[in-house]
Coordinates of N, CA and C and ligand atoms in Angstrom, one line a residue:
M1 N 6.1 5.8 -8.9 CA 4.9 6.6 -9.1 C 5.0 8.0 -8.6
E2 N 4.5 9.0 -9.4 CA 4.5 10.4 -9.0 C 3.5 10.7 -7.9
V3 N 3.9 11.4 -6.8 CA 2.9 11.7 -5.8 C 2.5 13.2 -6.0
Q4 N 1.2 13.4 -6.2 CA 0.8 14.8 -6.4 C 0.5 15.5 -5.1
E5 N 0.8 16.8 -5.0 CA 0.6 17.6 -3.8 C -0.9 17.5 -3.4
N6 N -1.1 17.4 -2.1 CA -2.5 17.4 -1.6 C -3.5 16.4 -2.2
V7 N -3.0 15.3 -2.8 CA -3.8 14.3 -3.3 C -3.6 13.1 -2.4
I8 N -4.7 12.5 -1.9 CA -4.5 11.4 -1.0 C -4.9 10.1 -1.8
T9 N -4.0 9.2 -2.0 CA -4.3 8.0 -2.7 C -4.5 6.9 -1.7
M10 N -5.5 6.0 -1.9 CA -5.8 4.9 -1.0 C -5.7 3.7 -1.8
P11 N -4.6 2.9 -1.8 CA -4.6 1.7 -2.5 C -5.7 0.8 -2.0
R12 N -6.2 -0.1 -2.8 CA -7.3 -1.0 -2.4 C -6.9 -2.4 -2.5
I13 N -7.6 -3.3 -1.8 CA -7.4 -4.7 -1.9 C -7.6 -5.1 -3.4
G14 N -6.6 -5.9 -3.9 CA -6.6 -6.3 -5.3 C -5.8 -5.5 -6.2
D15 N -5.4 -4.3 -5.8 CA -4.5 -3.4 -6.6 C -3.1 -4.0 -6.5
M16 N -2.3 -3.7 -7.5 CA -0.9 -3.9 -7.4 C -0.3 -2.9 -6.5
A17 N 0.6 -3.3 -5.6 CA 1.2 -2.4 -4.6 C 2.0 -1.3 -5.4
P18 N 1.7 -0.1 -5.2 CA 2.4 1.0 -5.8 C 3.9 0.9 -5.6
D19 N 4.7 1.0 -6.6 CA 6.1 0.8 -6.4 C 6.8 2.1 -5.9
F20 N 7.9 2.0 -5.2 CA 8.6 3.2 -4.7 C 10.0 2.8 -4.4
E21 N 10.8 3.8 -4.3 CA 12.2 3.7 -3.8 C 12.2 4.4 -2.5
A22 N 12.9 3.8 -1.5 CA 12.9 4.5 -0.2 C 14.2 4.2 0.5
V23 N 14.6 5.1 1.4 CA 15.7 4.9 2.3 C 15.2 4.1 3.5
T24 N 15.9 3.1 3.9 CA 15.5 2.3 5.1 C 16.7 2.1 6.0
T25 N 16.5 1.4 7.1 CA 17.6 1.1 8.0 C 18.5 0.0 7.5
I26 N 18.2 -0.6 6.4 CA 19.2 -1.5 5.8 C 19.7 -1.0 4.4
G27 N 19.4 0.3 4.2 CA 19.9 0.9 2.9 C 18.7 1.2 2.0
K28 N 18.9 1.6 0.8 CA 17.9 1.9 -0.1 C 17.2 0.7 -0.6
I29 N 15.9 0.7 -0.7 CA 15.2 -0.4 -1.3 C 14.2 0.1 -2.4
Q30 N 13.9 -0.8 -3.4 CA 12.9 -0.5 -4.4 C 11.9 -1.6 -4.1
L31 N 10.6 -1.2 -3.9 CA 9.6 -2.3 -3.5 C 9.6 -3.4 -4.5
S32 N 9.6 -3.0 -5.8 CA 9.5 -4.1 -6.8 C 10.6 -5.1 -6.8
D33 N 11.8 -4.7 -6.2 CA 12.9 -5.7 -6.1 C 13.0 -6.3 -4.7
Y34 N 12.2 -5.8 -3.8 CA 12.4 -6.3 -2.4 C 11.6 -7.6 -2.2
A35 N 12.2 -8.5 -1.5 CA 11.6 -9.8 -1.1 C 10.9 -10.5 -2.3
K36 N 11.7 -10.7 -3.4 CA 11.2 -11.4 -4.6 C 10.6 -12.8 -4.2
D37 N 9.5 -13.1 -4.7 CA 8.8 -14.4 -4.5 C 8.4 -14.6 -3.1
K38 N 8.3 -13.6 -2.3 CA 7.9 -13.7 -0.9 C 6.7 -12.8 -0.7
W39 N 6.0 -13.0 0.4 CA 5.0 -12.1 0.9 C 5.7 -11.0 1.6
I40 N 5.1 -9.8 1.7 CA 5.6 -8.7 2.4 C 4.5 -8.2 3.4
V41 N 4.8 -8.0 4.6 CA 3.9 -7.3 5.5 C 4.5 -6.0 5.8
M42 N 3.9 -5.0 5.2 CA 4.4 -3.6 5.3 C 3.6 -2.8 6.3
F43 N 4.2 -2.2 7.3 CA 3.4 -1.6 8.3 C 4.0 -0.2 8.7
S44 N 3.1 0.7 9.0 CA 3.5 2.1 9.5 C 3.3 2.2 10.9
H45 N 4.1 3.1 11.6 CA 3.8 3.5 12.9 C 3.9 5.0 13.0
P46 N 3.2 5.7 13.9 CA 3.2 7.1 13.9 C 4.6 7.8 14.1
A47 N 5.3 7.3 15.1 CA 6.6 8.0 15.4 C 7.5 7.1 16.2
D48 N 8.8 7.3 16.0 CA 9.8 6.6 16.8 C 9.8 7.2 18.2
F49 N 10.3 6.4 19.2 CA 10.4 6.8 20.6 C 9.1 7.2 21.2
T50 N 8.0 6.5 20.8 CA 6.7 6.7 21.4 C 6.3 5.3 21.9
P51 N 5.4 5.4 23.0 CA 5.2 4.1 23.7 C 4.4 3.0 23.0
V52 N 3.3 3.4 22.4 CA 2.5 2.3 21.7 C 3.3 1.8 20.6
C53 N 3.9 2.6 19.8 CA 4.8 2.2 18.7 C 5.9 1.2 19.2
T54 N 6.4 1.5 20.3 CA 7.5 0.7 20.8 C 7.0 -0.7 21.1
T55 N 5.8 -0.8 21.7 CA 5.2 -2.1 21.9 C 4.9 -2.9 20.6
E56 N 4.4 -2.1 19.7 CA 4.1 -2.8 18.4 C 5.3 -3.3 17.6
M57 N 6.3 -2.4 17.6 CA 7.5 -2.7 16.8 C 8.3 -3.8 17.4
T58 N 8.4 -3.8 18.7 CA 9.1 -4.9 19.4 C 8.3 -6.2 19.2
G59 N 6.9 -6.0 19.1 CA 6.1 -7.2 18.8 C 6.4 -7.8 17.5
F60 N 6.6 -7.0 16.5 CA 7.0 -7.5 15.1 C 8.4 -8.2 15.3
A61 N 9.3 -7.5 16.0 CA 10.7 -8.1 16.1 C 10.7 -9.4 16.7
L62 N 9.9 -9.5 17.8 CA 9.8 -10.8 18.6 C 9.3 -12.0 17.8
R63 N 8.4 -11.6 16.7 CA 7.8 -12.7 16.0 C 8.3 -12.7 14.5
K64 N 9.5 -12.1 14.3 CA 10.0 -12.0 12.9 C 10.2 -13.4 12.4
E65 N 10.8 -14.3 13.2 CA 11.0 -15.7 12.7 C 9.8 -16.4 12.2
E66 N 8.7 -16.1 12.9 CA 7.4 -16.7 12.6 C 6.9 -16.2 11.2
F67 N 7.1 -14.9 11.0 CA 6.8 -14.3 9.6 C 7.7 -14.9 8.6
N68 N 9.0 -15.0 8.9 CA 10.0 -15.6 7.9 C 9.6 -17.0 7.6
A69 N 9.1 -17.8 8.6 CA 8.7 -19.2 8.3 C 7.5 -19.2 7.4
L70 N 6.8 -18.1 7.3 CA 5.6 -18.1 6.4 C 6.0 -17.4 5.1
N71 N 7.3 -17.5 4.8 CA 7.8 -16.9 3.5 C 7.5 -15.4 3.4
T72 N 7.6 -14.7 4.5 CA 7.2 -13.3 4.6 C 8.3 -12.5 5.1
E73 N 8.5 -11.3 4.5 CA 9.5 -10.3 5.0 C 8.7 -9.1 5.6
L74 N 9.3 -8.6 6.6 CA 8.7 -7.4 7.3 C 9.3 -6.1 6.7
L75 N 8.5 -5.1 6.7 CA 8.9 -3.8 6.2 C 8.2 -2.7 7.0
G76 N 8.9 -2.0 7.9 CA 8.3 -0.9 8.7 C 8.4 0.4 8.0
L77 N 7.7 1.4 8.6 CA 7.8 2.8 8.0 C 7.3 3.8 9.1
S78 N 8.0 4.9 9.1 CA 7.4 6.1 9.8 C 7.9 7.3 9.2
I79 N 7.3 8.4 9.5 CA 7.7 9.7 9.0 C 8.8 10.3 9.9
D80 N 9.9 9.6 9.9 CA 11.1 10.0 10.8 C 12.3 9.8 9.9
S81 N 13.4 10.4 10.3 CA 14.7 10.2 9.6 C 15.3 8.8 9.9
V82 N 16.2 8.4 9.1 CA 16.9 7.2 9.3 C 17.8 7.3 10.6
H83 N 18.3 8.5 10.9 CA 19.0 8.7 12.2 C 18.1 8.4 13.4
S84 N 16.9 8.9 13.3 CA 16.0 8.7 14.4 C 15.7 7.2 14.5
H85 N 15.5 6.5 13.4 CA 15.2 5.1 13.4 C 16.4 4.3 14.1
L86 N 17.6 4.7 13.6 CA 18.8 4.0 14.2 C 18.9 4.2 15.7
G87 N 18.7 5.5 16.1 CA 18.7 5.8 17.5 C 17.7 5.0 18.3
W88 N 16.5 4.9 17.8 CA 15.4 4.2 18.5 C 15.7 2.7 18.5
V89 N 16.1 2.1 17.4 CA 16.4 0.7 17.3 C 17.5 0.4 18.3
N90 N 18.5 1.2 18.4 CA 19.6 1.0 19.4 C 19.1 1.1 20.8
N91 N 18.3 2.1 21.0 CA 17.8 2.4 22.4 C 17.0 1.2 22.9
V92 N 16.1 0.7 22.0 CA 15.2 -0.5 22.3 C 16.1 -1.7 22.6
R93 N 17.2 -1.9 21.8 CA 18.1 -3.0 21.9 C 18.7 -2.9 23.3
E94 N 19.2 -1.7 23.7 CA 19.9 -1.5 24.9 C 19.0 -1.7 26.1
K95 N 17.7 -1.1 26.0 CA 16.8 -1.1 27.2 C 16.0 -2.3 27.3
M96 N 15.7 -3.0 26.2 CA 14.7 -4.1 26.2 C 15.3 -5.4 25.7
G97 N 16.5 -5.3 25.1 CA 17.2 -6.5 24.6 C 16.5 -7.1 23.4
I98 N 15.7 -6.2 22.7 CA 15.0 -6.7 21.5 C 15.6 -5.9 20.3
Y99 N 15.9 -6.6 19.2 CA 16.6 -6.0 18.1 C 15.6 -5.9 16.9
M100 N 15.2 -4.7 16.6 CA 14.3 -4.5 15.5 C 15.1 -4.4 14.2
D101 N 15.5 -5.6 13.7 CA 16.5 -5.6 12.6 C 15.9 -5.7 11.2
F102 N 14.5 -5.6 11.2 CA 13.9 -5.6 9.9 C 14.0 -4.2 9.3
P103 N 13.9 -4.0 8.0 CA 14.0 -2.6 7.4 C 12.9 -1.7 7.9
I104 N 13.2 -0.5 8.2 CA 12.2 0.5 8.5 C 12.5 1.7 7.6
I105 N 11.4 2.0 6.8 CA 11.5 3.1 5.9 C 11.6 4.5 6.6
A106 N 12.5 5.3 6.2 CA 12.6 6.7 6.7 C 11.8 7.6 5.7
D107 N 10.5 7.8 6.0 CA 9.7 8.4 5.0 C 9.5 9.9 5.3
I108 N 10.7 10.5 5.5 CA 10.7 11.9 5.9 C 10.0 12.9 5.0
D109 N 9.9 12.6 3.7 CA 9.2 13.4 2.7 C 7.8 12.9 2.5
M110 N 7.3 12.0 3.3 CA 6.0 11.4 3.3 C 5.5 10.8 2.0
K111 N 6.5 10.5 1.1 CA 6.2 10.0 -0.2 C 5.4 8.7 -0.2
V112 N 6.0 7.8 0.6 CA 5.3 6.4 0.7 C 4.0 6.5 1.5
S113 N 4.1 7.3 2.6 CA 2.8 7.4 3.4 C 1.7 7.9 2.6
K114 N 1.9 8.9 1.7 CA 0.9 9.5 0.9 C 0.4 8.4 -0.2
L115 N 1.4 7.7 -0.7 CA 1.1 6.8 -1.8 C 0.2 5.6 -1.2
Y116 N 0.3 5.3 0.0 CA -0.4 4.2 0.6 C -1.5 4.6 1.5
G117 N -1.9 5.9 1.5 CA -3.0 6.3 2.3 C -2.8 6.2 3.8
M118 N -1.5 6.2 4.2 CA -1.1 6.1 5.6 C -1.2 7.4 6.3
L119 N -1.2 8.5 5.5 CA -1.3 9.8 6.1 C -2.7 10.2 6.0
Q120 N -3.4 10.2 7.1 CA -4.9 10.5 7.1 C -5.1 11.8 7.8
P121 N -5.2 12.9 7.1 CA -5.1 14.2 7.7 C -6.0 14.6 8.8
N122 N -7.2 13.9 8.9 CA -8.1 14.2 10.0 C -7.7 13.5 11.2
E123 N -6.7 12.6 11.1 CA -6.1 11.9 12.3 C -4.8 12.6 12.6
S124 N -4.0 12.8 11.7 CA -2.7 13.6 11.9 C -2.2 14.0 10.5
T125 N -1.7 15.2 10.5 CA -1.1 15.7 9.2 C 0.4 15.4 9.2
T126 N 1.0 15.0 10.3 CA 2.4 14.8 10.3 C 2.9 13.3 10.6
A127 N 1.9 12.5 11.1 CA 2.3 11.1 11.5 C 1.4 10.2 10.7
A128 N 2.0 9.1 10.3 CA 1.3 8.0 9.6 C 0.4 7.3 10.6
V129 N -0.8 6.9 10.2 CA -1.6 6.0 11.0 C -1.0 4.6 11.1
R130 N -1.6 3.8 11.9 CA -1.0 2.4 12.0 C -1.6 1.5 10.9
A131 N -0.9 1.4 9.8 CA -1.5 0.7 8.7 C -0.7 -0.7 8.6
V132 N -1.4 -1.7 8.0 CA -0.7 -2.9 7.7 C -1.1 -3.3 6.3
F133 N -0.2 -3.5 5.4 CA -0.5 -4.0 4.0 C 0.1 -5.3 3.9
F134 N -0.7 -6.3 3.4 CA -0.3 -7.7 3.2 C -0.1 -7.7 1.6
I135 N 1.1 -7.9 1.2 CA 1.4 -7.9 -0.2 C 1.9 -9.3 -0.6
D136 N 1.2 -9.9 -1.6 CA 1.6 -11.3 -2.0 C 2.8 -11.3 -2.9
P137 N 3.3 -12.5 -3.2 CA 4.5 -12.6 -4.0 C 4.4 -12.0 -5.4
S138 N 3.2 -11.8 -5.9 CA 3.1 -11.1 -7.2 C 3.0 -9.6 -7.0
K139 N 3.1 -9.2 -5.8 CA 3.1 -7.7 -5.4 C 1.7 -7.2 -5.5
K140 N 0.7 -8.0 -5.3 CA -0.7 -7.6 -5.2 C -1.1 -7.4 -3.7
I141 N -1.8 -6.3 -3.5 CA -2.3 -6.0 -2.1 C -3.5 -7.0 -1.8
R142 N -3.3 -7.7 -0.7 CA -4.4 -8.7 -0.5 C -5.2 -8.4 0.8
L143 N -4.7 -7.6 1.7 CA -5.4 -7.3 2.9 C -4.9 -6.0 3.4
I144 N -5.7 -5.1 3.9 CA -5.3 -3.8 4.5 C -5.9 -3.6 5.9
M145 N -5.1 -3.2 6.8 CA -5.6 -2.8 8.1 C -5.2 -1.3 8.4
Y146 N -6.1 -0.5 8.9 CA -5.8 0.8 9.3 C -6.3 1.0 10.8
Y147 N -5.3 1.3 11.6 CA -5.7 1.6 13.0 C -5.3 3.1 13.3
P148 N -6.0 3.7 14.3 CA -5.7 5.1 14.6 C -4.5 5.2 15.5
L149 N -4.1 6.4 15.8 CA -2.9 6.6 16.6 C -2.9 6.0 18.0
N150 N -4.1 6.0 18.5 CA -4.2 5.6 20.0 C -4.5 4.2 20.2
V151 N -4.6 3.3 19.2 CA -4.9 1.9 19.5 C -3.9 1.0 18.8
G152 N -3.2 0.2 19.6 CA -2.2 -0.7 19.0 C -2.8 -1.9 18.4
R153 N -2.1 -2.4 17.4 CA -2.6 -3.6 16.6 C -2.5 -4.9 17.4
N154 N -3.0 -6.0 16.9 CA -3.0 -7.3 17.5 C -2.1 -8.2 16.7
M155 N -1.0 -8.6 17.2 CA 0.0 -9.4 16.4 C -0.5 -10.7 16.1
D156 N -1.3 -11.3 17.0 CA -1.9 -12.6 16.7 C -2.8 -12.5 15.5
E157 N -3.6 -11.4 15.4 CA -4.5 -11.3 14.3 C -3.7 -11.0 13.0
I158 N -2.6 -10.3 13.1 CA -1.9 -10.1 11.8 C -1.3 -11.4 11.3
I159 N -0.8 -12.2 12.2 CA -0.3 -13.5 11.8 C -1.4 -14.5 11.3
R160 N -2.5 -14.4 12.1 CA -3.7 -15.3 11.7 C -4.2 -14.9 10.3
A161 N -4.3 -13.6 10.0 CA -4.8 -13.1 8.7 C -3.8 -13.6 7.6
L162 N -2.5 -13.5 7.9 CA -1.5 -13.9 6.9 C -1.7 -15.4 6.6
K163 N -1.8 -16.2 7.6 CA -2.0 -17.7 7.5 C -3.3 -18.0 6.7
A164 N -4.3 -17.2 7.0 CA -5.6 -17.4 6.3 C -5.5 -17.1 4.8
L165 N -4.8 -16.0 4.5 CA -4.6 -15.7 3.1 C -3.9 -16.8 2.4
Q166 N -2.8 -17.3 3.0 CA -2.0 -18.3 2.4 C -2.7 -19.6 2.3
F167 N -3.5 -20.0 3.3 CA -4.2 -21.2 3.3 C -5.3 -21.2 2.2
S168 N -6.0 -20.0 2.1 CA -7.0 -19.8 1.1 C -6.5 -20.0 -0.3
D169 N -5.3 -19.4 -0.5 CA -4.7 -19.5 -1.9 C -4.3 -20.9 -2.2
A170 N -3.8 -21.6 -1.2 CA -3.3 -23.0 -1.5 C -4.5 -24.0 -1.6
N171 N -5.6 -23.7 -1.0 CA -6.7 -24.7 -1.0 C -8.0 -24.2 -1.6
R172 N -8.1 -23.0 -2.2 CA -9.3 -22.5 -2.8 C -10.5 -22.6 -1.9
V173 N -10.3 -22.1 -0.6 CA -11.4 -22.2 0.3 C -11.4 -20.8 1.0
A174 N -12.5 -20.5 1.8 CA -12.5 -19.3 2.5 C -12.6 -19.6 4.0
M175 N -12.3 -18.6 4.8 CA -12.2 -18.8 6.3 C -13.3 -18.2 7.0
P176 N -14.0 -18.9 7.9 CA -15.1 -18.4 8.7 C -14.6 -17.4 9.8
L177 N -15.5 -16.9 10.5 CA -15.3 -16.0 11.6 C -14.3 -16.7 12.6
D178 N -13.3 -16.0 13.0 CA -12.3 -16.4 14.0 C -11.5 -17.7 13.7
W179 N -11.5 -18.0 12.4 CA -10.8 -19.2 11.9 C -9.3 -19.2 12.5
Q180 N -8.9 -20.4 12.9 CA -7.5 -20.6 13.3 C -7.0 -21.8 12.5
P181 N -5.7 -21.9 12.2 CA -5.2 -23.0 11.4 C -5.6 -24.4 12.1
G182 N -6.0 -25.3 11.2 CA -6.5 -26.6 11.7 C -8.0 -26.7 11.8
E183 N -8.6 -25.6 11.9 CA -10.1 -25.6 12.0 C -10.8 -25.8 10.7
P184 N -12.1 -26.2 10.6 CA -12.8 -26.3 9.4 C -12.8 -25.0 8.6
V185 N -12.8 -25.2 7.3 CA -12.8 -24.0 6.4 C -14.1 -24.1 5.5
I186 N -14.4 -23.0 4.9 CA -15.6 -22.9 4.1 C -15.3 -23.3 2.6
V187 N -16.1 -24.2 2.1 CA -15.9 -24.6 0.7 C -16.8 -23.6 -0.1
P188 N -16.3 -23.3 -1.3 CA -17.0 -22.3 -2.1 C -18.4 -22.7 -2.4
P189 N -19.4 -21.8 -2.2 CA -20.8 -22.2 -2.5 C -21.0 -22.6 -3.9
P190 N -22.0 -23.4 -4.2 CA -22.3 -23.8 -5.6 C -22.8 -22.6 -6.4
K191 N -22.5 -22.6 -7.7 CA -22.9 -21.5 -8.6 C -24.0 -21.9 -9.6
T192 N -24.3 -23.2 -9.6 CA -25.4 -23.6 -10.6 C -26.3 -24.6 -9.9
L193 N -27.5 -24.8 -10.5 CA -28.4 -25.8 -9.9 C -27.8 -27.1 -9.7
K194 N -27.0 -27.5 -10.8 CA -26.3 -28.8 -10.8 C -25.4 -28.9 -9.6
E195 N -24.6 -27.9 -9.4 CA -23.6 -27.9 -8.3 C -24.3 -27.9 -7.0
M196 N -25.5 -27.2 -6.9 CA -26.2 -27.2 -5.7 C -26.7 -28.6 -5.3
D197 N -27.2 -29.3 -6.3 CA -27.7 -30.7 -6.0 C -26.5 -31.6 -5.7
E198 N -25.4 -31.4 -6.3 CA -24.2 -32.2 -5.9 C -23.8 -31.9 -4.5
R199 N -23.8 -30.6 -4.1 CA -23.5 -30.3 -2.7 C -24.5 -30.9 -1.7
I200 N -25.8 -30.8 -2.1 CA -26.8 -31.4 -1.2 C -26.5 -32.9 -1.0
A201 N -26.1 -33.5 -2.1 CA -25.8 -35.0 -2.0 C -24.5 -35.3 -1.4
D202 N -23.6 -34.3 -1.3 CA -22.2 -34.6 -0.8 C -22.2 -34.8 0.7
T203 N -21.7 -36.0 1.1 CA -21.7 -36.3 2.6 C -20.3 -36.0 3.2
S204 N -19.4 -35.5 2.3 CA -18.0 -35.4 2.8 C -17.8 -34.1 3.6
C205 N -18.7 -33.2 3.5 CA -18.5 -32.0 4.3 C -19.7 -31.7 5.3
E206 N -19.3 -30.9 6.3 CA -20.2 -30.6 7.4 C -21.1 -29.4 6.8
K207 N -22.4 -29.7 6.7 CA -23.3 -28.7 6.1 C -24.4 -28.1 7.0
I208 N -24.5 -26.8 7.0 CA -25.7 -26.2 7.6 C -26.8 -26.2 6.5
D209 N -26.4 -25.8 5.3 CA -27.2 -26.0 4.1 C -26.3 -26.0 2.9
F210 N -26.8 -26.0 1.7 CA -25.9 -26.2 0.5 C -25.0 -25.0 0.4
Y211 N -25.4 -23.8 0.9 CA -24.5 -22.6 0.7 C -23.6 -22.4 1.8
L212 N -23.7 -23.1 2.9 CA -22.8 -23.0 4.1 C -22.3 -24.3 4.5
A213 N -21.2 -24.7 3.8 CA -20.6 -26.0 4.1 C -19.1 -25.9 4.4
K214 N -18.7 -26.7 5.4 CA -17.3 -26.6 5.9 C -16.6 -28.0 5.7
K215 N -15.3 -28.0 5.6 CA -14.6 -29.2 5.7 C -13.2 -29.0 6.4
T216 N -12.7 -30.0 6.9 CA -11.4 -29.9 7.5 C -10.3 -30.4 6.5
I217 N -9.3 -29.6 6.3 CA -8.3 -30.1 5.4 C -7.0 -30.5 6.2
Ligands
BEZ1 C1 2.4 6.1 20.6 O1 2.9 5.3 19.9 O2 2.3 5.9 21.9 C2 1.7 7.2 20.0 C3 2.2 7.8 18.9 C4 1.6 8.9 18.3 C5 0.4 9.4 18.9 C6 -0.2 8.8 20.0 C7 0.5 7.7 20.6

């Protein structure tokens, strides 16, 4: 996709993930060919060799197996060169014993950052904000998080949200506040008077009323 000068695009939930080719720490990738039939968690960080980013990126590395077990590949990004990424990955490996071996996009021309609304000029004109895009196996964007430069993300919440999306897809249910795997889920509310009466008569779910019913799967 062509990126126009001074135009900020903001992909939205439900959009197909804009395609791009990029240089990464594992070589060139084309998003449309990357991680076929898998989920992708794509995330940006403001800059290599910075403290909050180091905590976040090592956080992703430490839980990479958990993402992989959820049929998910990680894809990082910052507006830094691939040489900077390699130096940082190696430094973190030497100093902390953590290997950030997932691909990190070197978005030095800001092409991908602009395409994904990661460059938010009133926050910074040179560094990407802390974004997370959850992209499903059909390459549709399913959930977006944007955090500012000065607040690190919550890895438990990123993994919880991924599990919630996958569980919702598999079971056609929705997740209540603070849902954790194994807890009751929301069954879709009735859409007709007939369905409402069926729900009222249904003793198989835990009901506050016909429109707020939960079940454990
Ligand atoms: C950090 O990761 O520590 C950071 C990066 C850019 C701006 C502020 C903080």
